[in-house]
CSV table of C-alpha atoms in Angstrom, one decimal:
chain,number,residue,atom,x,y,z
P,1,MET,CA,-88.6,48.4,39.8
P,2,ILE,CA,-85.5,46.3,38.9
P,3,ASP,CA,-84.3,43.9,41.6
P,4,LEU,CA,-80.7,43.1,42.3
P,5,SER,CA,-80.7,39.7,40.4
P,6,GLN,CA,-81.9,41.6,37.2
P,7,LYS,CA,-79.1,44.2,37.7
P,8,ILE,CA,-76.5,41.5,38.0
P,9,GLN,CA,-77.9,39.7,34.9
P,10,VAL,CA,-77.8,43.0,32.9
P,11,ALA,CA,-74.2,43.6,34.0
P,12,ALA,CA,-73.2,40.0,33.2
P,13,GLU,CA,-74.6,40.4,29.7
P,14,ARG,CA,-72.7,43.6,29.2
P,15,VAL,CA,-69.5,42.1,30.4
P,16,LYS,CA,-70.0,39.1,28.0
P,17,ARG,CA,-70.6,41.4,25.1
P,18,ALA,CA,-67.5,43.4,26.0
P,19,ILE,CA,-65.3,40.2,26.2
P,20,GLU,CA,-66.6,39.1,22.8
P,21,SER,CA,-65.6,42.5,21.3
P,22,PRO,CA,-62.8,42.7,18.8
P,23,GLN,CA,-61.1,45.5,20.6
P,24,VAL,CA,-60.5,43.4,23.8
P,25,ALA,CA,-59.1,40.5,21.7
P,26,ARG,CA,-56.9,42.9,19.8
P,27,GLY,CA,-55.7,44.4,22.9
P,28,ILE,CA,-54.7,41.1,24.4
P,29,ALA,CA,-53.0,40.0,21.3
P,30,THR,CA,-51.0,43.3,21.2
P,31,ALA,CA,-50.0,42.8,24.9
P,32,TYR,CA,-49.0,39.2,24.2
P,33,LYS,CA,-46.8,40.2,21.2
P,34,GLY,CA,-45.1,42.8,23.4
P,35,LEU,CA,-44.4,40.2,26.1
P,36,MET,CA,-42.7,37.8,23.5
P,37,GLN,CA,-40.6,40.7,22.3
P,38,ARG,CA,-39.6,41.6,25.8
P,39,HIS,CA,-38.6,38.1,26.6
P,40,ILE,CA,-36.3,38.2,23.6
P,41,ALA,CA,-34.9,41.7,24.5
P,42,ASP,CA,-34.3,40.7,28.1
P,43,GLY,CA,-32.8,37.4,27.1
P,44,ALA,CA,-35.0,35.5,29.6
P,45,GLY,CA,-38.3,33.7,29.4
P,46,ARG,CA,-40.4,31.3,31.5
P,47,HIS,CA,-37.5,29.1,32.5
P,48,GLY,CA,-35.0,31.8,33.3
P,49,ARG,CA,-32.1,33.4,31.4
P,50,PHE,CA,-31.4,32.1,27.8
P,51,LEU,CA,-28.1,30.1,27.6
P,52,PRO,CA,-25.4,32.2,25.7
P,53,LEU,CA,-24.3,31.4,22.2
P,54,ASN,CA,-21.4,29.1,22.1
P,55,PRO,CA,-18.2,30.8,20.9
P,56,LEU,CA,-17.2,29.4,17.5
P,57,SER,CA,-13.9,29.7,15.7
P,58,VAL,CA,-11.7,27.8,13.2
P,59,GLN,CA,-8.0,27.6,12.6
P,60,VAL,CA,-7.1,28.0,9.0
P,61,LYS,CA,-3.8,28.3,7.1
P,62,ASP,CA,-3.5,31.3,4.8
P,63,SER,CA,-1.7,31.1,1.4
P,64,LYS,CA,1.7,31.6,3.1
P,65,GLY,CA,1.2,28.8,5.5
P,66,ARG,CA,0.5,30.9,8.5
P,67,ILE,CA,-2.2,29.8,10.8
P,68,ARG,CA,-4.9,32.3,11.8
P,69,THR,CA,-8.2,32.1,13.7
P,70,VAL,CA,-11.5,32.9,12.1
P,71,GLU,CA,-13.9,33.9,14.8
P,72,GLY,CA,-17.7,33.6,14.5
P,73,SER,CA,-19.5,36.9,13.7
P,74,ARG,CA,-21.9,36.2,16.5
P,75,ASN,CA,-19.5,35.3,19.3
P,76,GLY,CA,-20.6,37.0,22.5
P,77,GLY,CA,-23.9,37.8,20.8
P,78,GLN,CA,-27.4,37.6,22.4
P,79,PRO,CA,-29.4,34.5,21.5
P,80,LEU,CA,-32.5,35.4,19.4
P,81,ARG,CA,-31.5,39.0,19.3
P,82,ASP,CA,-28.4,39.7,17.2
P,83,THR,CA,-30.1,40.4,13.9
P,84,GLY,CA,-33.4,41.5,15.4
P,85,TYR,CA,-35.3,39.6,12.6
P,86,LEU,CA,-37.3,37.3,15.0
P,87,MET,CA,-38.4,40.1,17.2
P,88,ARG,CA,-39.5,42.3,14.2
P,89,SER,CA,-41.3,39.4,12.6
P,90,LEU,CA,-43.5,38.3,15.5
P,91,THR,CA,-47.3,38.8,15.1
P,92,ALA,CA,-50.3,38.1,17.4
P,93,LYS,CA,-53.8,38.3,16.3
P,94,GLY,CA,-56.8,38.0,18.7
P,95,PHE,CA,-60.4,37.2,18.0
P,96,SER,CA,-63.3,36.1,20.0
P,97,ALA,CA,-65.2,32.8,19.3
P,98,ASN,CA,-67.9,31.1,21.4
P,99,GLY,CA,-67.3,33.3,24.4
P,100,ARG,CA,-63.5,32.8,24.4
P,101,ILE,CA,-60.6,34.9,23.3
P,102,VAL,CA,-58.3,33.1,20.8
P,103,LEU,CA,-54.8,34.2,20.1
P,104,MET,CA,-52.9,33.2,16.9
P,105,VAL,CA,-49.1,33.9,17.2
P,106,GLY,CA,-47.0,33.9,14.1
P,107,GLY,CA,-43.4,34.5,13.0
P,108,PRO,CA,-40.5,32.7,11.3
P,109,LEU,CA,-40.5,28.9,11.8
P,110,TYR,CA,-37.1,28.9,13.3
P,111,GLY,CA,-38.6,30.8,16.3
P,112,ALA,CA,-40.6,27.7,17.2
P,113,TYR,CA,-37.4,25.6,17.1
P,114,GLN,CA,-35.6,28.0,19.2
P,115,ASN,CA,-38.5,28.2,21.7
P,116,TYR,CA,-38.6,24.4,22.3
P,117,GLY,CA,-34.9,23.6,21.6
P,118,PHE,CA,-33.7,21.0,19.1
P,119,SER,CA,-30.9,18.5,18.1
P,120,THR,CA,-29.7,17.4,14.7
P,121,LYS,CA,-27.8,14.4,13.6
P,122,GLY,CA,-25.4,16.2,11.3
P,123,PRO,CA,-23.6,17.1,9.3
P,124,ASN,CA,-24.5,20.7,9.8
P,125,PHE,CA,-23.0,23.8,8.0
P,126,ILE,CA,-22.4,26.6,10.6
P,127,PRO,CA,-21.3,29.9,9.0
P,128,LEU,CA,-18.9,32.0,11.0
P,129,THR,CA,-19.3,35.1,8.9
P,130,ARG,CA,-22.2,36.8,7.1
P,131,GLY,CA,-20.4,36.2,3.9
P,132,ALA,CA,-20.3,32.5,4.5
P,133,LYS,CA,-24.1,32.6,5.2
P,134,ARG,CA,-24.7,34.4,1.9
P,135,ARG,CA,-22.5,32.0,0.0
P,136,TYR,CA,-24.3,29.0,1.6
P,137,SER,CA,-27.7,30.4,0.5
P,138,LYS,CA,-26.3,30.6,-3.1
P,139,GLY,CA,-24.9,27.2,-3.0
P,140,THR,CA,-21.2,28.4,-3.2
P,141,ALA,CA,-20.0,28.1,0.3
P,142,MET,CA,-17.6,25.2,-0.3
P,143,MET,CA,-16.0,26.7,-3.4
P,144,GLY,CA,-13.0,29.0,-3.6
P,145,GLY,CA,-11.1,27.7,-0.5
P,146,LYS,CA,-12.5,30.3,2.0
P,147,ARG,CA,-12.7,28.6,5.4
P,148,ASP,CA,-15.1,30.8,7.4
P,149,PHE,CA,-17.5,28.1,8.4
P,150,ILE,CA,-17.6,24.9,10.5
P,151,ILE,CA,-19.1,21.5,9.7
P,152,ALA,CA,-20.6,20.0,12.8
P,153,TRP,CA,-20.3,16.3,11.6
P,154,ASN,CA,-22.0,14.9,14.7
P,155,GLY,CA,-24.9,17.4,14.7
P,156,VAL,CA,-25.7,20.3,17.2
P,157,THR,CA,-28.0,20.7,20.2
P,158,VAL,CA,-29.6,24.0,20.6
P,159,PRO,CA,-31.1,24.7,24.0
P,160,ALA,CA,-34.7,25.8,24.5
P,161,ARG,CA,-35.2,29.6,24.8
P,162,ASN,CA,-38.7,29.9,25.9
P,163,PHE,CA,-39.8,33.3,24.7
P,164,ILE,CA,-43.3,32.3,23.7
P,165,GLU,CA,-44.5,30.9,26.9
P,166,THR,CA,-45.8,33.2,29.6
P,167,THR,CA,-44.6,33.8,33.2
P,168,ARG,CA,-46.8,34.5,36.2
P,169,ALA,CA,-45.9,38.2,35.8
P,170,ASP,CA,-47.0,38.0,32.2
P,171,MET,CA,-50.3,36.5,33.0
P,172,ASP,CA,-50.8,39.3,35.6
P,173,GLU,CA,-50.0,41.9,32.9
P,174,ILE,CA,-52.5,40.3,30.5
P,175,GLY,CA,-55.1,40.3,33.2
P,176,ARG,CA,-54.5,44.0,33.8
P,177,THR,CA,-54.8,44.6,30.1
P,178,LEU,CA,-58.1,42.6,30.0
P,179,PHE,CA,-59.4,44.6,33.0
P,180,MET,CA,-58.6,48.0,31.5
P,181,GLY,CA,-60.1,47.0,28.2
P,182,LEU,CA,-63.3,45.8,29.8
P,183,LYS,CA,-63.5,48.9,32.0
P,184,ASN,CA,-63.1,51.3,29.0
P,185,LEU,CA,-65.7,49.3,27.0
P,186,LEU,CA,-68.2,49.1,29.9
P,187,GLU,CA,-67.8,52.9,30.5
P,188,GLY,CA,-68.5,53.6,26.8
P,189,ARG,CA,-64.9,54.8,25.9
């Protein structure tokens, strides 16, 4: 006859094996990636709403001497979201090691800079149009007299937009994911 302490020990061993299973680690990684993407989509993270993009424009004279304003292509846009590249590029992998679940989060390097915020000393080239961005990457942005960019001579300060860090609600969701994964494994599903 098996006593209660043996039943508890058997159950604890089953839970330990389940936690160390690759399925649970992958499930948590998938949930975490979804949380990061949701923070970007919602425009809010651990420390509240993301600060909006600063409107950018420059006054230029055309060939007839008339002054016109070139507006930035992202004025009024949503931080971290306009192109969708960061959200699409995020990855999260989970694995078990020594009784722990380890997550490895990946994506473009600029995502880390955006998450924690940064400042530069300048000068910085800030394209106002996609064409200026393309010309800059080719090394021809300053040629041809087209003035669809700004030079920030004194640098820029980009505020932190904490999309990587979890909120209390995120941790609750990850806890539910872990619970459901363990429940399914322990029930043999």
